[in-house]
Amino acid sequence: MTVSTWCEADTNRALVIWNQYQQQHDVASRIGQTAGIDPVTERIWFGSSAKDIWQQMETQGLDAPLYFIRVGSQHYVRKGGHR
């Protein structure tokens, strides 16, 4: 895997790409799935988990850092629990 130089601008770009995608595509059937967003190529990958997306990329010989989000949520994983 390549060394990542991910920065806040990459995160912001990925979120812009994701918002634009949602405006142009109906993602209702993908709620609960994982979306992996490449801020450089603007490609969006879908899978059951981040690991599933990594395996898809590996199969195609691709290696790029992605921003992951759970479709229908603001976060991929939310840390913390109920007290």
Coordinates of C-alpha atoms in Angstrom, one line a residue:
M1 CA 0.0 0.0 0.0
T2 CA 1.2 3.5 -0.8
V3 CA 2.2 6.0 1.9
S4 CA -0.8 8.3 2.5
T5 CA -0.4 12.1 2.5
W6 CA -4.1 12.5 3.3
C7 CA -5.1 16.0 4.5
E8 CA -8.2 17.9 5.4
A9 CA -8.5 19.2 1.9
D10 CA -8.9 15.5 0.7
T11 CA -11.7 15.0 3.2
N12 CA -13.4 18.1 2.1
R13 CA -13.1 17.2 -1.6
A14 CA -14.4 13.7 -1.0
L15 CA -17.5 15.1 0.8
V16 CA -18.1 17.5 -2.1
I17 CA -17.9 14.6 -4.5
W18 CA -20.3 12.5 -2.4
N19 CA -22.8 15.3 -2.2
Q20 CA -22.7 15.8 -5.9
Y21 CA -23.1 12.1 -6.5
Q22 CA -26.2 12.0 -4.2
Q23 CA -27.8 14.9 -6.2
Q24 CA -27.4 13.0 -9.4
H25 CA -28.1 9.4 -8.3
D26 CA -30.7 7.8 -6.1
V27 CA -28.8 6.0 -3.3
A28 CA -31.9 4.8 -1.4
S29 CA -31.2 1.2 -2.4
R30 CA -27.7 1.5 -1.0
I31 CA -28.5 2.6 2.5
G32 CA -26.3 0.8 5.0
Q33 CA -23.6 0.0 2.4
T34 CA -20.2 1.5 2.5
A35 CA -19.1 4.1 0.0
G36 CA -15.4 4.7 -0.6
I37 CA -14.6 8.0 -2.3
D38 CA -11.4 8.8 -4.1
P39 CA -10.9 12.6 -4.0
V40 CA -8.3 12.5 -6.8
T41 CA -10.2 10.4 -9.5
E42 CA -13.6 11.2 -8.1
R43 CA -14.5 7.5 -8.3
I44 CA -16.9 6.1 -5.8
W45 CA -16.8 2.5 -4.8
F46 CA -19.6 0.6 -3.1
G47 CA -19.5 -2.5 -0.9
S48 CA -20.6 -4.1 2.3
S49 CA -17.6 -2.8 4.2
A50 CA -14.3 -0.9 3.7
K51 CA -12.6 -4.3 3.5
D52 CA -14.9 -5.4 0.7
I53 CA -14.0 -2.2 -1.2
W54 CA -10.3 -2.7 -0.6
Q55 CA -10.6 -6.3 -2.1
Q56 CA -12.4 -4.9 -5.1
M57 CA -9.6 -2.4 -5.7
E58 CA -6.9 -5.0 -5.1
T59 CA -8.6 -7.2 -7.8
Q60 CA -8.3 -4.4 -10.2
G61 CA -4.7 -3.6 -9.2
L62 CA -5.6 -0.2 -7.7
D63 CA -4.2 1.3 -4.6
A64 CA -5.4 4.7 -3.5
P65 CA -6.5 6.2 -0.2
L66 CA -10.2 6.6 0.1
Y67 CA -12.7 8.4 2.3
F68 CA -15.3 6.0 3.7
I69 CA -18.8 6.8 4.6
R70 CA -21.9 4.7 5.4
V71 CA -24.6 5.4 2.9
G72 CA -27.5 7.1 4.8
S73 CA -25.3 8.3 7.6
Q74 CA -22.9 11.1 8.3
H75 CA -20.1 8.7 9.4
Y76 CA -18.6 5.4 8.5
V77 CA -18.1 4.3 12.2
R78 CA -19.3 6.2 15.2
K79 CA -17.2 5.7 18.3
G80 CA -18.9 5.6 21.7
G81 CA -21.8 3.9 23.2
H82 CA -24.8 4.4 25.4
R83 CA -24.4 4.9 29.1

